[in-house]
XYZ file of N, CA and C in Angstrom:
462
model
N -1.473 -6.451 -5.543
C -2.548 -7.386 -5.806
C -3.324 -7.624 -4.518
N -4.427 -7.806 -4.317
C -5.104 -7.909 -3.333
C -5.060 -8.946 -2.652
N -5.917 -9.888 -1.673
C -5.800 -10.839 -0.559
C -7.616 -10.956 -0.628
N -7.827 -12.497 -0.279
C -8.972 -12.883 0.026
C -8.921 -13.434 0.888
N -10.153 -13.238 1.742
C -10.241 -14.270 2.943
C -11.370 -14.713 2.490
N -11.869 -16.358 2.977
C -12.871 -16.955 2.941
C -13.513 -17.511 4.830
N -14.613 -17.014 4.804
C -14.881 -17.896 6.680
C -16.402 -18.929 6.033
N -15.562 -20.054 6.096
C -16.898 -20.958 5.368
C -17.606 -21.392 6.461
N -18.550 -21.766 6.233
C -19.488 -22.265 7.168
C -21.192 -22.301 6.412
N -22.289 -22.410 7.188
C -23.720 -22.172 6.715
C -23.656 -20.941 5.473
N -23.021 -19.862 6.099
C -22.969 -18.709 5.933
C -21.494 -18.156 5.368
N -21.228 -18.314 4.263
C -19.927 -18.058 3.448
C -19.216 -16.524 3.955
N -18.795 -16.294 4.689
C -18.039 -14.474 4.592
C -16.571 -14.367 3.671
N -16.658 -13.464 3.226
C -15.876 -13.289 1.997
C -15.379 -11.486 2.727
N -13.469 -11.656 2.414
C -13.498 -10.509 2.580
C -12.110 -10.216 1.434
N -11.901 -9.011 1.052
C -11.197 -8.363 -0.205
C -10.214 -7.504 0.384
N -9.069 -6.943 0.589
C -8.056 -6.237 0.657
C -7.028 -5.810 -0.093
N -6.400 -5.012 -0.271
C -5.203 -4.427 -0.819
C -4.545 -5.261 -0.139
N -3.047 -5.775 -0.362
C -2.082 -6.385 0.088
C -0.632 -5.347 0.349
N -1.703 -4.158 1.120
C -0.621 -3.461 1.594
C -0.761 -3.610 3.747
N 0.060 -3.303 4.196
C 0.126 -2.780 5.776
C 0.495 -1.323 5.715
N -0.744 -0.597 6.596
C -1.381 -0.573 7.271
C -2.525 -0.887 6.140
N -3.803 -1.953 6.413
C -4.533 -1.579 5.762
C -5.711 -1.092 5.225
N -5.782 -0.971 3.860
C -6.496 0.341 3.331
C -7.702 0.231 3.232
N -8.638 1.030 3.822
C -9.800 0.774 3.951
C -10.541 0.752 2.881
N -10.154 1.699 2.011
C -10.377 2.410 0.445
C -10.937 0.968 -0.472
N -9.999 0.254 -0.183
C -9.608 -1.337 -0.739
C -10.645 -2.514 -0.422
N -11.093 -2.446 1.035
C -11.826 -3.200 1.510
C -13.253 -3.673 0.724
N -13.690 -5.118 0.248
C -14.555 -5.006 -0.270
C -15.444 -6.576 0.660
N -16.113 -6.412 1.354
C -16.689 -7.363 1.435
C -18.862 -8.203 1.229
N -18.616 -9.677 1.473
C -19.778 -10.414 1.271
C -20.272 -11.408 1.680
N -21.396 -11.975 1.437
C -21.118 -13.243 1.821
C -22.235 -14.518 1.062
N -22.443 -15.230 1.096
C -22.770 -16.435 0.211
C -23.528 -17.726 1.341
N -25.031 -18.138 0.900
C -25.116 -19.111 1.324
C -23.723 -20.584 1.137
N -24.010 -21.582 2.011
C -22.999 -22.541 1.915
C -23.711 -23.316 0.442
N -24.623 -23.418 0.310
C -25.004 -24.397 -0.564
C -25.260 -23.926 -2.269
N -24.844 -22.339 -2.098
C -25.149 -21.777 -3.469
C -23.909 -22.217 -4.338
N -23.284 -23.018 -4.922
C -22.728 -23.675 -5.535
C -22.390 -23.055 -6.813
N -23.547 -22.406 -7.106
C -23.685 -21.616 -8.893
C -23.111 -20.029 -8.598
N -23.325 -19.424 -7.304
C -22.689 -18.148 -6.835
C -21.445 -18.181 -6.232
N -21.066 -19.520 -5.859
C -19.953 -19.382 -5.582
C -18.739 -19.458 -6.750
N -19.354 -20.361 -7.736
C -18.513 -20.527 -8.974
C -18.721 -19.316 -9.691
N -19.857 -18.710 -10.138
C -19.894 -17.376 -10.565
C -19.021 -16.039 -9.620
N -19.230 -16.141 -8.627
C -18.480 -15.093 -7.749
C -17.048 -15.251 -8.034
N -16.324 -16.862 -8.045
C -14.930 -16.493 -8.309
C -14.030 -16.205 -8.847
N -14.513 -16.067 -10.043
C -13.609 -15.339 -11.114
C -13.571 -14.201 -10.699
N -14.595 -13.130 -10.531
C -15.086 -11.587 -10.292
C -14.231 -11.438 -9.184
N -14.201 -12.407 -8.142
C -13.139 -12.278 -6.572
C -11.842 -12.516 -6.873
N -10.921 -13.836 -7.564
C -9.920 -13.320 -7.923
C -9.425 -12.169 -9.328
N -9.913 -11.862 -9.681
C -9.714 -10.844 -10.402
C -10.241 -9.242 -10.270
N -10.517 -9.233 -8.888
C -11.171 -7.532 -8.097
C -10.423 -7.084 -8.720
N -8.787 -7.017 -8.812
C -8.365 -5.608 -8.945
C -7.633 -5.255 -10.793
N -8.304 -6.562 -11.154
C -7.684 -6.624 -12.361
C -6.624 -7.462 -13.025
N -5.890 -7.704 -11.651
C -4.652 -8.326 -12.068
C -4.723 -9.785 -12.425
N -3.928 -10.581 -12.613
C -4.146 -12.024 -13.351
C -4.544 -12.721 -11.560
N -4.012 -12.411 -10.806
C -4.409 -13.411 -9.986
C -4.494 -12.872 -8.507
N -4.750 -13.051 -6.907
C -4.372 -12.463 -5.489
C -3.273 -12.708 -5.325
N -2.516 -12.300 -4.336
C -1.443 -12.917 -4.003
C -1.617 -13.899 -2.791
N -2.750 -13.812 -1.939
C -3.147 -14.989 -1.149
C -4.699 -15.179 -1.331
N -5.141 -16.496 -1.321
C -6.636 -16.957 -1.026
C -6.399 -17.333 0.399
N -6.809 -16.879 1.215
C -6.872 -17.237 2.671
C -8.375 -17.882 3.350
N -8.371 -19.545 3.856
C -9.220 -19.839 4.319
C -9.052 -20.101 5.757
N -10.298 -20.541 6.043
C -10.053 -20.657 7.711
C -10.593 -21.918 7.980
N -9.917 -22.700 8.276
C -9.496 -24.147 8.625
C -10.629 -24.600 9.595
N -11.331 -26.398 9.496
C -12.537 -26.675 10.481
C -11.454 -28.168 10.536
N -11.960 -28.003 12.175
C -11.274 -29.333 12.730
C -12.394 -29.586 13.766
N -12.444 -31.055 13.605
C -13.687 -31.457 14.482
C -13.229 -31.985 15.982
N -13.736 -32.052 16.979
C -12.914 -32.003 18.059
C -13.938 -32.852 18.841
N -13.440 -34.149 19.722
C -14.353 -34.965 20.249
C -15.208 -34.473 21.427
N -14.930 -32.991 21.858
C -16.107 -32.727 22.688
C -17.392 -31.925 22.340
N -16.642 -31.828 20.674
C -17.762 -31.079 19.915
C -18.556 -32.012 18.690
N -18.219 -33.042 18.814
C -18.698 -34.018 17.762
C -20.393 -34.310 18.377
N -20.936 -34.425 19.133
C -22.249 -34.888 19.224
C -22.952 -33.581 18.513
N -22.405 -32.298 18.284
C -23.188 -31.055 17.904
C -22.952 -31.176 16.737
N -22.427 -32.481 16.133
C -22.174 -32.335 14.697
C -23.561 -33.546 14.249
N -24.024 -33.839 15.023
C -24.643 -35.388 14.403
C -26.113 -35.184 13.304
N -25.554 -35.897 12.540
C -26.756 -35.148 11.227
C -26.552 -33.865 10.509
N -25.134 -33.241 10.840
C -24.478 -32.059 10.133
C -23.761 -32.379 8.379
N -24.328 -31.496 7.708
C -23.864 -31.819 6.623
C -22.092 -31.337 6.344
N -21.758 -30.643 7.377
C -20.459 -30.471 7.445
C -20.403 -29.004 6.314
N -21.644 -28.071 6.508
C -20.976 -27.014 5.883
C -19.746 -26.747 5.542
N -18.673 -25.952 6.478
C -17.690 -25.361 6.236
C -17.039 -26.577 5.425
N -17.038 -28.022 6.043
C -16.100 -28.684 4.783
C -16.461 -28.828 3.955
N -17.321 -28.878 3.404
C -17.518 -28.658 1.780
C -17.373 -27.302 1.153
N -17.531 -26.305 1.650
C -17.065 -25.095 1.555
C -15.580 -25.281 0.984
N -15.043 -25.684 2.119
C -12.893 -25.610 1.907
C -12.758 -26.406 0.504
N -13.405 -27.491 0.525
C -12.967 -28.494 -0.853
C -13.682 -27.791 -1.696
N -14.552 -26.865 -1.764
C -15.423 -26.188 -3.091
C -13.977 -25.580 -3.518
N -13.197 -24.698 -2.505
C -12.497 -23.185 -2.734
C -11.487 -23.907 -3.059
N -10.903 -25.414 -3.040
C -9.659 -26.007 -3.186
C -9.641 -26.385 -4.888
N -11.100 -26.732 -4.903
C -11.269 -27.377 -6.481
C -10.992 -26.203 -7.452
N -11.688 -25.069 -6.716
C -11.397 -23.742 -7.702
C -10.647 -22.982 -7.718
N -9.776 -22.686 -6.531
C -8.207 -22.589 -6.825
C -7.741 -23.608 -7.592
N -7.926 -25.074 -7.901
C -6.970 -25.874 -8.451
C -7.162 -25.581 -9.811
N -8.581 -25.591 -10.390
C -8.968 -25.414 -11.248
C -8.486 -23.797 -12.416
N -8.318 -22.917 -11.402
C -7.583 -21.632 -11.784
C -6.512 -21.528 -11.823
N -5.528 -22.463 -11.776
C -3.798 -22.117 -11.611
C -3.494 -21.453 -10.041
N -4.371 -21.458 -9.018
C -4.166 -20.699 -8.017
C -4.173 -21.351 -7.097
N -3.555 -22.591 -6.922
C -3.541 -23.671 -5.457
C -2.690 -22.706 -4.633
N -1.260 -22.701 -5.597
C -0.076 -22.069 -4.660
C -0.494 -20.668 -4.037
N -1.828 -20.040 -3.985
C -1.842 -18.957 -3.169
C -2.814 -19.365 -1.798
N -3.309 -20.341 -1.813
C -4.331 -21.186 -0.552
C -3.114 -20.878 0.686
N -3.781 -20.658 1.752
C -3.330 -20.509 2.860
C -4.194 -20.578 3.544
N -3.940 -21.662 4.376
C -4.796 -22.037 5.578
C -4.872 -21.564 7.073
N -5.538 -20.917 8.158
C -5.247 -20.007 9.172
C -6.469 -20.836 9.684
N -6.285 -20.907 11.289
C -6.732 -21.275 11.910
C -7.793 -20.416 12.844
N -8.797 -21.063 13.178
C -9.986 -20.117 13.240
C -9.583 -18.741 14.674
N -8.649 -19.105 15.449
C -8.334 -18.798 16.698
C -7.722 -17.207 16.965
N -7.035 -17.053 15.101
C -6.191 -15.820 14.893
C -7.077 -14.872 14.459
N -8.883 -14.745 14.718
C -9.465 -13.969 14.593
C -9.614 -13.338 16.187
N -9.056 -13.976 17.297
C -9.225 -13.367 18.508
C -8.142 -12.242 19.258
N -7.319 -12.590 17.770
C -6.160 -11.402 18.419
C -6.806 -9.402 17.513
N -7.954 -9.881 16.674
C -8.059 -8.543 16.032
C -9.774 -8.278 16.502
N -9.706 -7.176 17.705
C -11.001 -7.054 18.165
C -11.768 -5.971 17.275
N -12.702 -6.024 17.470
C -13.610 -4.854 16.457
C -12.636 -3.383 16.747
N -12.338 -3.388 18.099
C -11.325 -1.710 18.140
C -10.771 -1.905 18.060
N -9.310 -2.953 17.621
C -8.537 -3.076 17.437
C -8.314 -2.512 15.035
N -9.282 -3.413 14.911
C -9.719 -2.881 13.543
C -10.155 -1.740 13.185
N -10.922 -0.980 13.924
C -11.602 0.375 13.753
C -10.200 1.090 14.237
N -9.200 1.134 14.744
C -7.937 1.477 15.017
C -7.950 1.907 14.029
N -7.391 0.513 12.674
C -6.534 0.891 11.542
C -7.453 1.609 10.434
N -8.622 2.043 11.114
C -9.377 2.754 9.989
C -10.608 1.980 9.378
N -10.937 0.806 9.784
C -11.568 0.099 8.895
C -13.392 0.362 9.610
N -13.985 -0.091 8.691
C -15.473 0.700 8.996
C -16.094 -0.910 9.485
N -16.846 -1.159 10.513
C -17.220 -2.619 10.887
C -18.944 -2.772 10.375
N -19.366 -1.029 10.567
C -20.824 -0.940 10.411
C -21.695 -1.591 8.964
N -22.248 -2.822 9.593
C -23.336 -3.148 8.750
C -22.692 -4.289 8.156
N -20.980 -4.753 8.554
C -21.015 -5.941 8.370
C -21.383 -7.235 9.066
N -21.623 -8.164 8.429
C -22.222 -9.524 9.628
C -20.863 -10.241 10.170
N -21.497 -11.422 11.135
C -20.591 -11.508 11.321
C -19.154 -12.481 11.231
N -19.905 -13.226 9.921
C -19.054 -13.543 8.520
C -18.159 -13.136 7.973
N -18.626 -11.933 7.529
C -17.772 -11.099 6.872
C -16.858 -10.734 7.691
N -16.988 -10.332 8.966
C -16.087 -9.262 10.262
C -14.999 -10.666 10.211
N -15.419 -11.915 9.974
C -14.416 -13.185 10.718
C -13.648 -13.235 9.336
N -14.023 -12.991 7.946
C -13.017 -13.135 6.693
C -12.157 -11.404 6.685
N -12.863 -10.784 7.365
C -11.748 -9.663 7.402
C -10.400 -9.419 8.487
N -11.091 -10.598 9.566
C -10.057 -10.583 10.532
C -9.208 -11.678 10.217
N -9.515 -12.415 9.307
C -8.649 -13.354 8.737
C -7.422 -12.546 7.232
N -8.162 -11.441 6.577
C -6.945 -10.930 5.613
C -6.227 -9.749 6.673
N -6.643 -9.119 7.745
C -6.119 -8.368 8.369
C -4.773 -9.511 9.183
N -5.371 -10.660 9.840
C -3.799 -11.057 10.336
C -3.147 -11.656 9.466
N -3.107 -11.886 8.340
C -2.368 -12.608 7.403
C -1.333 -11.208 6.619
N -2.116 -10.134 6.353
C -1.585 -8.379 5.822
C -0.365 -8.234 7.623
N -0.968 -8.171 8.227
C 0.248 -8.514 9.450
C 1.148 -9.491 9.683
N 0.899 -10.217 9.608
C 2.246 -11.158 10.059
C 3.172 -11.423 8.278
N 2.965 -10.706 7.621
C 3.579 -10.596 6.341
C 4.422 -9.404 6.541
N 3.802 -8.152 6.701
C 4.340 -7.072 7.375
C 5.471 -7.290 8.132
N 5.383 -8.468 9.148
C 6.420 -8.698 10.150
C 7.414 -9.456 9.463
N 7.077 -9.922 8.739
C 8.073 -11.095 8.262
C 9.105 -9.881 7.195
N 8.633 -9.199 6.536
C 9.378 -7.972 5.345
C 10.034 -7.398 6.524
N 9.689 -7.335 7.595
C 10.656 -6.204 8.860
C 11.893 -7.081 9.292
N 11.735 -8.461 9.019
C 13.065 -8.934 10.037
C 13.585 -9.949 8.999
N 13.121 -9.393 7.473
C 14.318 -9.950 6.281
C 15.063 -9.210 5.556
N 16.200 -9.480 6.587
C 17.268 -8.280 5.961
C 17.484 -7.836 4.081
């Protein structure tokens, strides 16, 4: 079953994977979504959890906004994109039977997977933005540290 990542913000990036390691490029499907399209995002999610057919992903993966007091004056008069984003994707996982696949990742674990680090495992970067590149580096470390976890359970 596949894996979604979501990178909310102004600019929605959406990325699609096989839920295999190493992974498959074949598989890769990505997009992305104004923050405020509300009617595409509810239309898009059925079509996103159900890419590969199956009843459901085995993870919805978002990427977590925490406001931080030396960054709060750059927020003033912000409608708080990305959080309304997270509570859109929470209502519609809840709404789908699919809370229990939400997984939350923190924005930071996109700095361990560099563009060559990805073009490594095969994956094509050309012509994605850079939305999309941040929801793919979000199902790429989540397809890894799953990987790791199947290696050291006996």
């Amino acid at each position: 079953m596949p894996i979604i990542a979501f990178d909310p913000g102004e600019t929605i990036g959406v990325a699609i994977l096989a839920n295999e390691w190493p992974p498959q490029p074949a598989s890769l499907w990505t997009g992305e979504l104004a923050w405020n399209d509300t009617e595409a995002l509810c239309t898009c999610w059925p079509l996103w959890v159900g890419f590969s057919g199956e009843a459901h992903p085995d993870a919805i993966i978002i990427e977590t906004f925490k406001l931080f007091p030396h960054l709060a004056k750059q927020q003033i008069g912000s409608e708080f994109p990305a959080v309304q984003v997270i509570g859109q994707l929470r209502l519609l996982a809840h709404q789908t039977g699919l809370t229990p696949c939400l997984i939350f990742q923190q924005p930071d674990v996109q700095k361990m997977w560099s563009d060559e680090k990805l073009q490594k495992l095969g994956l094509t970067l050309y012509g994605l933005s850079p939305h999309e590149k941040s929801a793919l580096r979000h199902c790429v470390h989540y397809l890894r540290s799953q990987h790791n976890k199947r290696r050291r359970t006996p």
